[in-house]
Amino acid sequence: LAKTTQPISMDSYEGQEVNITCSHNNIATNDYITWYQQFPSQGPRFIIQGYKTKVTNEVASLFIPADRKSSTLSLPRVSLSDTAVYYCLVGDRLYSSASKIIFGSGTRLSIRP
Amino acid sequence: DTEVTQTPKHLVMGMTNKKSLKCEQHMGHRAMYWYKQKAKKPPELMFVYSYEKLSINESVPSRFSPECPNSSLLNLHLHALQPEDSALYLCASSQEDINNEQFFGPGTRLTVL
């Protein structure tokens, strides 16, 4: 079971690029890496998912090195509204492995003006 | 419609009460989930339904009883809860694959007195 480790908190300023790293040293061959964002008193919101190299969407980029033992969520030009908790998940997408849905402890990102 | 709705938003109940939480989605998703989230902690998976059948029960006490009446609805029946069961209860849904993008509802804030 791949355990994830994230920084507890990070601070940044508006307009900066923010990179949040997640460590998953025992990631399995079939595991994907998924990131969610959660605002207070709301459900998590899917940000991005990847398996290897780089994935980019309209919200973020996900960088995964060749050994896949870590991943970095990159948020370009953050704003105050990006203040939230960011969770990294590592798990198999296969049906029988549903019990591997384990959220990491999360990174509390605070953006300042 | 890309929304998961949950009712009620807030619920206060005594330890001898019986209540139910309701979740609904109309995205045609065939996997639905219940999570429990305590304050400042990550969501913890409780149950997974796939094609209206319970596929995962993460060793949840029997005082929590899930039900999936049809492909759009998911209920969580509560009976004889304890104060430590007070938490935010989140419902989510996804396409057939587990660990694929999950869409979360806003949650029900439950307080057990």
JSON list of C-alpha atoms in Angstrom, two decimals:
[
{"chain": "A", "resi": 1, "resn": "LEU", "atom": "CA", "xyz": [0.00, 0.00, 0.00]},
{"chain": "A", "resi": 2, "resn": "ALA", "atom": "CA", "xyz": [1.62, 3.21, -1.19]},
{"chain": "A", "resi": 3, "resn": "LYS", "atom": "CA", "xyz": [1.83, 5.75, 1.61]},
{"chain": "A", "resi": 4, "resn": "THR", "atom": "CA", "xyz": [2.14, 9.41, 0.71]},
{"chain": "A", "resi": 5, "resn": "THR", "atom": "CA", "xyz": [4.00, 12.18, 2.50]},
{"chain": "A", "resi": 6, "resn": "GLN", "atom": "CA", "xyz": [3.28, 15.85, 1.90]},
{"chain": "A", "resi": 7, "resn": "PRO", "atom": "CA", "xyz": [4.37, 19.07, 3.63]},
{"chain": "A", "resi": 8, "resn": "ILE", "atom": "CA", "xyz": [1.86, 20.06, 6.30]},
{"chain": "A", "resi": 9, "resn": "SER", "atom": "CA", "xyz": [1.65, 23.65, 5.12]},
{"chain": "A", "resi": 10, "resn": "MET", "atom": "CA", "xyz": [3.00, 26.13, 2.58]},
{"chain": "A", "resi": 11, "resn": "ASP", "atom": "CA", "xyz": [2.75, 29.89, 2.16]},
{"chain": "A", "resi": 12, "resn": "SER", "atom": "CA", "xyz": [3.05, 31.92, -1.01]},
{"chain": "A", "resi": 13, "resn": "TYR", "atom": "CA", "xyz": [1.98, 35.20, -2.59]},
{"chain": "A", "resi": 14, "resn": "GLU", "atom": "CA", "xyz": [-0.42, 36.08, -5.33]},
{"chain": "A", "resi": 15, "resn": "GLY", "atom": "CA", "xyz": [1.01, 35.72, -8.82]},
{"chain": "A", "resi": 16, "resn": "GLN", "atom": "CA", "xyz": [3.69, 33.24, -7.79]},
{"chain": "A", "resi": 17, "resn": "GLU", "atom": "CA", "xyz": [4.05, 29.67, -9.02]},
{"chain": "A", "resi": 18, "resn": "VAL", "atom": "CA", "xyz": [3.53, 27.12, -6.25]},
{"chain": "A", "resi": 19, "resn": "ASN", "atom": "CA", "xyz": [4.95, 23.61, -6.29]},
{"chain": "A", "resi": 20, "resn": "ILE", "atom": "CA", "xyz": [3.72, 21.01, -3.82]},
{"chain": "A", "resi": 21, "resn": "THR", "atom": "CA", "xyz": [5.65, 17.76, -3.66]},
{"chain": "A", "resi": 22, "resn": "CYS", "atom": "CA", "xyz": [4.29, 14.40, -2.61]},
{"chain": "A", "resi": 23, "resn": "SER", "atom": "CA", "xyz": [6.55, 11.46, -1.75]},
{"chain": "A", "resi": 24, "resn": "HIS", "atom": "CA", "xyz": [5.36, 7.92, -2.47]},
{"chain": "A", "resi": 25, "resn": "ASN", "atom": "CA", "xyz": [8.41, 5.70, -2.23]},
{"chain": "A", "resi": 26, "resn": "ASN", "atom": "CA", "xyz": [6.60, 2.36, -2.51]},
{"chain": "A", "resi": 27, "resn": "ILE", "atom": "CA", "xyz": [4.30, 3.22, -5.39]},
{"chain": "A", "resi": 28, "resn": "ALA", "atom": "CA", "xyz": [3.14, 0.13, -7.27]},
{"chain": "A", "resi": 29, "resn": "THR", "atom": "CA", "xyz": [3.34, -0.46, -11.01]},
{"chain": "A", "resi": 30, "resn": "ASN", "atom": "CA", "xyz": [-0.41, 0.00, -11.54]},
{"chain": "A", "resi": 31, "resn": "ASP", "atom": "CA", "xyz": [-0.77, 3.03, -9.26]},
{"chain": "A", "resi": 32, "resn": "TYR", "atom": "CA", "xyz": [-1.87, 6.43, -10.52]},
{"chain": "A", "resi": 33, "resn": "ILE", "atom": "CA", "xyz": [-1.22, 9.74, -8.76]},
{"chain": "A", "resi": 34, "resn": "THR", "atom": "CA", "xyz": [-4.20, 12.00, -8.16]},
{"chain": "A", "resi": 35, "resn": "TRP", "atom": "CA", "xyz": [-4.50, 15.43, -6.58]},
{"chain": "A", "resi": 36, "resn": "TYR", "atom": "CA", "xyz": [-7.58, 16.99, -5.01]},
{"chain": "A", "resi": 37, "resn": "GLN", "atom": "CA", "xyz": [-8.26, 20.48, -3.67]},
{"chain": "A", "resi": 38, "resn": "GLN", "atom": "CA", "xyz": [-10.55, 21.12, -0.72]},
{"chain": "A", "resi": 39, "resn": "PHE", "atom": "CA", "xyz": [-11.96, 24.39, 0.60]},
{"chain": "A", "resi": 40, "resn": "PRO", "atom": "CA", "xyz": [-13.37, 24.62, 4.15]},
{"chain": "A", "resi": 41, "resn": "SER", "atom": "CA", "xyz": [-16.78, 22.98, 4.56]},
{"chain": "A", "resi": 42, "resn": "GLN", "atom": "CA", "xyz": [-16.78, 21.71, 0.97]},
{"chain": "A", "resi": 43, "resn": "GLY", "atom": "CA", "xyz": [-16.08, 18.37, -0.64]},
{"chain": "A", "resi": 44, "resn": "PRO", "atom": "CA", "xyz": [-12.74, 17.80, -2.37]},
{"chain": "A", "resi": 45, "resn": "ARG", "atom": "CA", "xyz": [-12.44, 18.75, -6.02]},
{"chain": "A", "resi": 46, "resn": "PHE", "atom": "CA", "xyz": [-10.40, 16.76, -8.54]},
{"chain": "A", "resi": 47, "resn": "ILE", "atom": "CA", "xyz": [-7.45, 18.72, -9.91]},
{"chain": "A", "resi": 48, "resn": "ILE", "atom": "CA", "xyz": [-5.32, 16.37, -11.96]},
{"chain": "A", "resi": 49, "resn": "GLN", "atom": "CA", "xyz": [-4.23, 12.76, -12.37]},
{"chain": "A", "resi": 50, "resn": "GLY", "atom": "CA", "xyz": [-1.19, 11.19, -13.95]},
{"chain": "A", "resi": 51, "resn": "TYR", "atom": "CA", "xyz": [0.88, 8.05, -14.31]},
{"chain": "A", "resi": 52, "resn": "LYS", "atom": "CA", "xyz": [4.26, 9.25, -15.55]},
{"chain": "A", "resi": 53, "resn": "THR", "atom": "CA", "xyz": [6.18, 12.23, -16.99]},
{"chain": "A", "resi": 54, "resn": "LYS", "atom": "CA", "xyz": [4.05, 15.36, -17.22]},
{"chain": "A", "resi": 55, "resn": "VAL", "atom": "CA", "xyz": [0.35, 16.06, -17.32]},
{"chain": "A", "resi": 56, "resn": "THR", "atom": "CA", "xyz": [-1.13, 19.52, -17.81]},
{"chain": "A", "resi": 57, "resn": "ASN", "atom": "CA", "xyz": [-4.66, 20.82, -17.76]},
{"chain": "A", "resi": 58, "resn": "GLU", "atom": "CA", "xyz": [-6.23, 24.26, -17.49]},
{"chain": "A", "resi": 59, "resn": "VAL", "atom": "CA", "xyz": [-5.72, 24.36, -13.74]},
{"chain": "A", "resi": 60, "resn": "ALA", "atom": "CA", "xyz": [-2.37, 22.75, -12.95]},
{"chain": "A", "resi": 61, "resn": "SER", "atom": "CA", "xyz": [0.55, 20.62, -14.06]},
{"chain": "A", "resi": 62, "resn": "LEU", "atom": "CA", "xyz": [1.71, 17.36, -12.57]},
{"chain": "A", "resi": 63, "resn": "PHE", "atom": "CA", "xyz": [5.35, 16.35, -12.85]},
{"chain": "A", "resi": 64, "resn": "ILE", "atom": "CA", "xyz": [6.31, 12.73, -12.23]},
{"chain": "A", "resi": 65, "resn": "PRO", "atom": "CA", "xyz": [9.99, 11.66, -12.46]},
{"chain": "A", "resi": 66, "resn": "ALA", "atom": "CA", "xyz": [11.00, 8.43, -14.10]},
{"chain": "A", "resi": 67, "resn": "ASP", "atom": "CA", "xyz": [11.22, 6.47, -10.82]},
{"chain": "A", "resi": 68, "resn": "ARG", "atom": "CA", "xyz": [7.71, 7.68, -9.85]},
{"chain": "A", "resi": 69, "resn": "LYS", "atom": "CA", "xyz": [8.68, 7.84, -6.16]},
{"chain": "A", "resi": 70, "resn": "SER", "atom": "CA", "xyz": [7.48, 11.41, -5.93]},
{"chain": "A", "resi": 71, "resn": "SER", "atom": "CA", "xyz": [5.30, 13.85, -7.80]},
{"chain": "A", "resi": 72, "resn": "THR", "atom": "CA", "xyz": [4.94, 17.62, -7.90]},
{"chain": "A", "resi": 73, "resn": "LEU", "atom": "CA", "xyz": [1.74, 19.56, -8.32]},
{"chain": "A", "resi": 74, "resn": "SER", "atom": "CA", "xyz": [2.45, 22.92, -9.93]},
{"chain": "A", "resi": 75, "resn": "LEU", "atom": "CA", "xyz": [-0.04, 25.78, -9.66]},
{"chain": "A", "resi": 76, "resn": "PRO", "atom": "CA", "xyz": [0.85, 28.68, -11.98]},
{"chain": "A", "resi": 77, "resn": "ARG", "atom": "CA", "xyz": [0.25, 32.27, -10.88]},
{"chain": "A", "resi": 78, "resn": "VAL", "atom": "CA", "xyz": [-1.76, 31.55, -7.75]},
{"chain": "A", "resi": 79, "resn": "SER", "atom": "CA", "xyz": [-4.46, 33.85, -6.43]},
{"chain": "A", "resi": 80, "resn": "LEU", "atom": "CA", "xyz": [-6.09, 34.25, -3.02]},
{"chain": "A", "resi": 81, "resn": "SER", "atom": "CA", "xyz": [-8.79, 31.79, -4.10]},
{"chain": "A", "resi": 82, "resn": "ASP", "atom": "CA", "xyz": [-6.19, 29.02, -4.32]},
{"chain": "A", "resi": 83, "resn": "THR", "atom": "CA", "xyz": [-5.94, 29.01, -0.52]},
{"chain": "A", "resi": 84, "resn": "ALA", "atom": "CA", "xyz": [-7.06, 25.47, 0.31]},
{"chain": "A", "resi": 85, "resn": "VAL", "atom": "CA", "xyz": [-5.90, 22.02, 1.40]},
{"chain": "A", "resi": 86, "resn": "TYR", "atom": "CA", "xyz": [-4.32, 19.92, -1.35]},
{"chain": "A", "resi": 87, "resn": "TYR", "atom": "CA", "xyz": [-4.39, 16.13, -1.10]},
{"chain": "A", "resi": 88, "resn": "CYS", "atom": "CA", "xyz": [-2.21, 13.64, -2.92]},
{"chain": "A", "resi": 89, "resn": "LEU", "atom": "CA", "xyz": [-3.55, 10.12, -3.50]},
{"chain": "A", "resi": 90, "resn": "VAL", "atom": "CA", "xyz": [-1.75, 7.13, -4.93]},
{"chain": "A", "resi": 91, "resn": "GLY", "atom": "CA", "xyz": [-3.70, 4.07, -5.93]},
{"chain": "A", "resi": 92, "resn": "ASP", "atom": "CA", "xyz": [-4.66, 1.49, -8.47]},
{"chain": "A", "resi": 93, "resn": "ARG", "atom": "CA", "xyz": [-7.55, 2.35, -10.76]},
{"chain": "A", "resi": 94, "resn": "LEU", "atom": "CA", "xyz": [-8.56, -1.28, -11.01]},
{"chain": "A", "resi": 95, "resn": "TYR", "atom": "CA", "xyz": [-11.89, -2.14, -9.50]},
{"chain": "A", "resi": 96, "resn": "SER", "atom": "CA", "xyz": [-10.69, -4.76, -7.02]},
{"chain": "A", "resi": 97, "resn": "SER", "atom": "CA", "xyz": [-8.22, -2.37, -5.46]},
{"chain": "A", "resi": 98, "resn": "ALA", "atom": "CA", "xyz": [-10.76, 0.15, -4.23]},
{"chain": "A", "resi": 99, "resn": "SER", "atom": "CA", "xyz": [-9.52, -0.17, -0.68]},
{"chain": "A", "resi": 100, "resn": "LYS", "atom": "CA", "xyz": [-6.42, 1.69, -1.76]},
{"chain": "A", "resi": 101, "resn": "ILE", "atom": "CA", "xyz": [-8.37, 4.94, -1.85]},
{"chain": "A", "resi": 102, "resn": "ILE", "atom": "CA", "xyz": [-6.42, 6.67, 0.92]},
{"chain": "A", "resi": 103, "resn": "PHE", "atom": "CA", "xyz": [-6.05, 10.41, 1.06]},
{"chain": "A", "resi": 104, "resn": "GLY", "atom": "CA", "xyz": [-2.69, 11.75, 2.22]},
{"chain": "A", "resi": 105, "resn": "SER", "atom": "CA", "xyz": [-2.54, 14.06, 5.22]},
{"chain": "A", "resi": 106, "resn": "GLY", "atom": "CA", "xyz": [-2.83, 17.08, 2.93]},
{"chain": "A", "resi": 107, "resn": "THR", "atom": "CA", "xyz": [-0.93, 20.34, 2.44]},
{"chain": "A", "resi": 108, "resn": "ARG", "atom": "CA", "xyz": [-2.55, 23.52, 3.72]},
{"chain": "A", "resi": 109, "resn": "LEU", "atom": "CA", "xyz": [-1.68, 26.22, 1.19]},
{"chain": "A", "resi": 110, "resn": "SER", "atom": "CA", "xyz": [-2.06, 29.85, 2.22]},
{"chain": "A", "resi": 111, "resn": "ILE", "atom": "CA", "xyz": [-1.82, 32.59, -0.39]},
{"chain": "A", "resi": 112, "resn": "ARG", "atom": "CA", "xyz": [-1.14, 36.16, 0.72]},
{"chain": "A", "resi": 113, "resn": "PRO", "atom": "CA", "xyz": [-1.78, 39.42, -1.20]},
{"chain": "B", "resi": 1, "resn": "ASP", "atom": "CA", "xyz": [-25.35, 18.10, -14.77]},
{"chain": "B", "resi": 2, "resn": "THR", "atom": "CA", "xyz": [-21.97, 17.60, -13.08]},
{"chain": "B", "resi": 3, "resn": "GLU", "atom": "CA", "xyz": [-23.15, 17.95, -9.52]},
{"chain": "B", "resi": 4, "resn": "VAL", "atom": "CA", "xyz": [-23.47, 15.66, -6.55]},
{"chain": "B", "resi": 5, "resn": "THR", "atom": "CA", "xyz": [-26.10, 16.83, -4.09]},
{"chain": "B", "resi": 6, "resn": "GLN", "atom": "CA", "xyz": [-26.38, 15.88, -0.45]},
{"chain": "B", "resi": 7, "resn": "THR", "atom": "CA", "xyz": [-29.17, 16.42, 2.04]},
{"chain": "B", "resi": 8, "resn": "PRO", "atom": "CA", "xyz": [-29.43, 17.60, 4.69]},
{"chain": "B", "resi": 9, "resn": "LYS", "atom": "CA", "xyz": [-26.59, 20.11, 4.94]},
{"chain": "B", "resi": 10, "resn": "HIS", "atom": "CA", "xyz": [-26.60, 19.90, 8.71]},
{"chain": "B", "resi": 11, "resn": "LEU", "atom": "CA", "xyz": [-27.99, 17.27, 11.08]},
{"chain": "B", "resi": 12, "resn": "VAL", "atom": "CA", "xyz": [-28.09, 17.13, 14.86]},
{"chain": "B", "resi": 13, "resn": "MET", "atom": "CA", "xyz": [-29.21, 13.86, 16.41]},
{"chain": "B", "resi": 14, "resn": "GLY", "atom": "CA", "xyz": [-29.26, 12.12, 19.74]},
{"chain": "B", "resi": 15, "resn": "MET", "atom": "CA", "xyz": [-27.64, 8.77, 20.38]},
{"chain": "B", "resi": 16, "resn": "THR", "atom": "CA", "xyz": [-31.00, 6.97, 20.30]},
{"chain": "B", "resi": 17, "resn": "ASN", "atom": "CA", "xyz": [-32.24, 8.56, 17.07]},
{"chain": "B", "resi": 18, "resn": "LYS", "atom": "CA", "xyz": [-32.49, 7.03, 13.61]},
{"chain": "B", "resi": 19, "resn": "LYS", "atom": "CA", "xyz": [-31.72, 9.32, 10.70]},
{"chain": "B", "resi": 20, "resn": "SER", "atom": "CA", "xyz": [-30.66, 9.07, 7.06]},
{"chain": "B", "resi": 21, "resn": "LEU", "atom": "CA", "xyz": [-28.30, 10.99, 4.82]},
{"chain": "B", "resi": 22, "resn": "LYS", "atom": "CA", "xyz": [-29.11, 11.24, 1.14]},
{"chain": "B", "resi": 23, "resn": "CYS", "atom": "CA", "xyz": [-26.89, 11.65, -1.91]},
{"chain": "B", "resi": 24, "resn": "GLU", "atom": "CA", "xyz": [-27.90, 12.06, -5.55]},
{"chain": "B", "resi": 25, "resn": "GLN", "atom": "CA", "xyz": [-26.07, 12.32, -8.87]},
{"chain": "B", "resi": 26, "resn": "HIS", "atom": "CA", "xyz": [-27.30, 12.41, -12.46]},
{"chain": "B", "resi": 27, "resn": "MET", "atom": "CA", "xyz": [-24.01, 12.03, -14.30]},
{"chain": "B", "resi": 28, "resn": "GLY", "atom": "CA", "xyz": [-24.55, 8.38, -15.12]},
{"chain": "B", "resi": 29, "resn": "HIS", "atom": "CA", "xyz": [-21.74, 7.36, -12.78]},
{"chain": "B", "resi": 30, "resn": "ARG", "atom": "CA", "xyz": [-21.86, 3.75, -11.69]},
{"chain": "B", "resi": 31, "resn": "ALA", "atom": "CA", "xyz": [-19.59, 4.01, -8.64]},
{"chain": "B", "resi": 32, "resn": "MET", "atom": "CA", "xyz": [-20.69, 5.90, -5.52]},
{"chain": "B", "resi": 33, "resn": "TYR", "atom": "CA", "xyz": [-18.86, 6.42, -2.25]},
{"chain": "B", "resi": 34, "resn": "TRP", "atom": "CA", "xyz": [-19.35, 7.47, 1.35]},
{"chain": "B", "resi": 35, "resn": "TYR", "atom": "CA", "xyz": [-16.50, 9.16, 3.21]},
{"chain": "B", "resi": 36, "resn": "LYS", "atom": "CA", "xyz": [-16.18, 10.44, 6.76]},
{"chain": "B", "resi": 37, "resn": "GLN", "atom": "CA", "xyz": [-14.06, 13.49, 7.49]},
{"chain": "B", "resi": 38, "resn": "LYS", "atom": "CA", "xyz": [-13.13, 14.76, 10.94]},
{"chain": "B", "resi": 39, "resn": "ALA", "atom": "CA", "xyz": [-11.94, 18.32, 11.41]},
{"chain": "B", "resi": 40, "resn": "LYS", "atom": "CA", "xyz": [-8.48, 19.03, 9.95]},
{"chain": "B", "resi": 41, "resn": "LYS", "atom": "CA", "xyz": [-8.15, 15.41, 8.81]},
{"chain": "B", "resi": 42, "resn": "PRO", "atom": "CA", "xyz": [-8.32, 13.86, 5.33]},
{"chain": "B", "resi": 43, "resn": "PRO", "atom": "CA", "xyz": [-11.48, 12.08, 4.17]},
{"chain": "B", "resi": 44, "resn": "GLU", "atom": "CA", "xyz": [-11.66, 8.40, 5.14]},
{"chain": "B", "resi": 45, "resn": "LEU", "atom": "CA", "xyz": [-13.39, 5.94, 2.84]},
{"chain": "B", "resi": 46, "resn": "MET", "atom": "CA", "xyz": [-16.36, 4.11, 4.38]},
{"chain": "B", "resi": 47, "resn": "PHE", "atom": "CA", "xyz": [-18.27, 2.37, 1.59]},
{"chain": "B", "resi": 48, "resn": "VAL", "atom": "CA", "xyz": [-18.16, 1.93, -2.18]},
{"chain": "B", "resi": 49, "resn": "TYR", "atom": "CA", "xyz": [-21.11, 0.93, -4.34]},
{"chain": "B", "resi": 50, "resn": "SER", "atom": "CA", "xyz": [-20.61, -0.28, -7.87]},
{"chain": "B", "resi": 51, "resn": "TYR", "atom": "CA", "xyz": [-23.57, -0.83, -10.16]},
{"chain": "B", "resi": 52, "resn": "GLU", "atom": "CA", "xyz": [-25.82, -0.51, -7.12]},
{"chain": "B", "resi": 53, "resn": "LYS", "atom": "CA", "xyz": [-24.05, -3.30, -5.25]},
{"chain": "B", "resi": 54, "resn": "LEU", "atom": "CA", "xyz": [-21.90, -2.83, -2.16]},
{"chain": "B", "resi": 55, "resn": "SER", "atom": "CA", "xyz": [-18.37, -3.64, -3.21]},
{"chain": "B", "resi": 56, "resn": "ILE", "atom": "CA", "xyz": [-16.29, -2.20, -0.40]},
{"chain": "B", "resi": 57, "resn": "ASN", "atom": "CA", "xyz": [-17.00, -1.85, 3.33]},
{"chain": "B", "resi": 58, "resn": "GLU", "atom": "CA", "xyz": [-13.95, -0.46, 5.12]},
{"chain": "B", "resi": 59, "resn": "SER", "atom": "CA", "xyz": [-14.76, -2.16, 8.44]},
{"chain": "B", "resi": 60, "resn": "VAL", "atom": "CA", "xyz": [-17.38, 0.42, 9.29]},
{"chain": "B", "resi": 61, "resn": "PRO", "atom": "CA", "xyz": [-19.48, -0.21, 12.47]},
{"chain": "B", "resi": 62, "resn": "SER", "atom": "CA", "xyz": [-22.95, -1.60, 11.86]},
{"chain": "B", "resi": 63, "resn": "ARG", "atom": "CA", "xyz": [-24.57, 1.56, 13.24]},
{"chain": "B", "resi": 64, "resn": "PHE", "atom": "CA", "xyz": [-23.85, 2.94, 9.75]},
{"chain": "B", "resi": 65, "resn": "SER", "atom": "CA", "xyz": [-25.94, 1.20, 7.08]},
{"chain": "B", "resi": 66, "resn": "PRO", "atom": "CA", "xyz": [-25.58, 2.18, 3.42]},
{"chain": "B", "resi": 67, "resn": "GLU", "atom": "CA", "xyz": [-28.21, 1.68, 0.75]},
{"chain": "B", "resi": 68, "resn": "CYS", "atom": "CA", "xyz": [-28.24, 2.25, -2.99]},
{"chain": "B", "resi": 69, "resn": "PRO", "atom": "CA", "xyz": [-31.89, 2.22, -4.19]},
{"chain": "B", "resi": 70, "resn": "ASN", "atom": "CA", "xyz": [-30.94, 2.99, -7.80]},
{"chain": "B", "resi": 71, "resn": "SER", "atom": "CA", "xyz": [-28.03, 4.18, -9.88]},
{"chain": "B", "resi": 72, "resn": "SER", "atom": "CA", "xyz": [-28.57, 7.83, -8.97]},
{"chain": "B", "resi": 73, "resn": "LEU", "atom": "CA", "xyz": [-29.23, 7.60, -5.26]},
{"chain": "B", "resi": 74, "resn": "LEU", "atom": "CA", "xyz": [-27.14, 6.66, -2.24]},
{"chain": "B", "resi": 75, "resn": "ASN", "atom": "CA", "xyz": [-28.35, 6.69, 1.34]},
{"chain": "B", "resi": 76, "resn": "LEU", "atom": "CA", "xyz": [-26.56, 6.30, 4.65]},
{"chain": "B", "resi": 77, "resn": "HIS", "atom": "CA", "xyz": [-28.80, 5.16, 7.48]},
{"chain": "B", "resi": 78, "resn": "LEU", "atom": "CA", "xyz": [-27.69, 6.12, 10.97]},
{"chain": "B", "resi": 79, "resn": "HIS", "atom": "CA", "xyz": [-28.74, 4.42, 14.20]},
{"chain": "B", "resi": 80, "resn": "ALA", "atom": "CA", "xyz": [-27.44, 4.53, 17.76]},
{"chain": "B", "resi": 81, "resn": "LEU", "atom": "CA", "xyz": [-24.51, 6.76, 16.89]},
{"chain": "B", "resi": 82, "resn": "GLN", "atom": "CA", "xyz": [-21.89, 7.93, 19.34]},
{"chain": "B", "resi": 83, "resn": "PRO", "atom": "CA", "xyz": [-20.64, 11.51, 19.87]},
{"chain": "B", "resi": 84, "resn": "GLU", "atom": "CA", "xyz": [-17.33, 10.52, 18.23]},
{"chain": "B", "resi": 85, "resn": "ASP", "atom": "CA", "xyz": [-19.27, 9.89, 15.01]},
{"chain": "B", "resi": 86, "resn": "SER", "atom": "CA", "xyz": [-19.76, 13.64, 14.66]},
{"chain": "B", "resi": 87, "resn": "ALA", "atom": "CA", "xyz": [-18.06, 14.61, 11.41]},
{"chain": "B", "resi": 88, "resn": "LEU", "atom": "CA", "xyz": [-18.58, 15.79, 7.84]},
{"chain": "B", "resi": 89, "resn": "TYR", "atom": "CA", "xyz": [-20.01, 12.96, 5.74]},
{"chain": "B", "resi": 90, "resn": "LEU", "atom": "CA", "xyz": [-19.11, 13.22, 2.08]},
{"chain": "B", "resi": 91, "resn": "CYS", "atom": "CA", "xyz": [-20.67, 11.46, -0.86]},
{"chain": "B", "resi": 92, "resn": "ALA", "atom": "CA", "xyz": [-18.83, 11.05, -4.17]},
{"chain": "B", "resi": 93, "resn": "SER", "atom": "CA", "xyz": [-19.35, 9.40, -7.51]},
{"chain": "B", "resi": 94, "resn": "SER", "atom": "CA", "xyz": [-17.14, 8.39, -10.41]},
{"chain": "B", "resi": 95, "resn": "GLN", "atom": "CA", "xyz": [-17.12, 6.56, -13.69]},
{"chain": "B", "resi": 96, "resn": "GLU", "atom": "CA", "xyz": [-16.74, 2.80, -13.53]},
{"chain": "B", "resi": 97, "resn": "ASP", "atom": "CA", "xyz": [-13.06, 2.79, -12.56]},
{"chain": "B", "resi": 98, "resn": "ILE", "atom": "CA", "xyz": [-12.25, 3.24, -8.91]},
{"chain": "B", "resi": 99, "resn": "ASN", "atom": "CA", "xyz": [-9.67, 5.96, -8.25]},
{"chain": "B", "resi": 100, "resn": "ASN", "atom": "CA", "xyz": [-10.74, 7.74, -11.37]},
{"chain": "B", "resi": 101, "resn": "GLU", "atom": "CA", "xyz": [-11.88, 11.34, -11.05]},
{"chain": "B", "resi": 102, "resn": "GLN", "atom": "CA", "xyz": [-14.36, 11.48, -8.20]},
{"chain": "B", "resi": 103, "resn": "PHE", "atom": "CA", "xyz": [-17.02, 14.15, -7.95]},
{"chain": "B", "resi": 104, "resn": "PHE", "atom": "CA", "xyz": [-17.78, 15.07, -4.37]},
{"chain": "B", "resi": 105, "resn": "GLY", "atom": "CA", "xyz": [-20.88, 16.57, -2.85]},
{"chain": "B", "resi": 106, "resn": "PRO", "atom": "CA", "xyz": [-20.73, 19.40, -0.31]},
{"chain": "B", "resi": 107, "resn": "GLY", "atom": "CA", "xyz": [-21.22, 17.02, 2.60]},
{"chain": "B", "resi": 108, "resn": "THR", "atom": "CA", "xyz": [-23.56, 16.71, 5.57]},
{"chain": "B", "resi": 109, "resn": "ARG", "atom": "CA", "xyz": [-22.27, 18.13, 8.84]},
{"chain": "B", "resi": 110, "resn": "LEU", "atom": "CA", "xyz": [-23.42, 15.64, 11.50]},
{"chain": "B", "resi": 111, "resn": "THR", "atom": "CA", "xyz": [-23.44, 16.35, 15.22]},
{"chain": "B", "resi": 112, "resn": "VAL", "atom": "CA", "xyz": [-24.30, 13.56, 17.64]},
{"chain": "B", "resi": 113, "resn": "LEU", "atom": "CA", "xyz": [-25.31, 14.69, 21.11]}
]
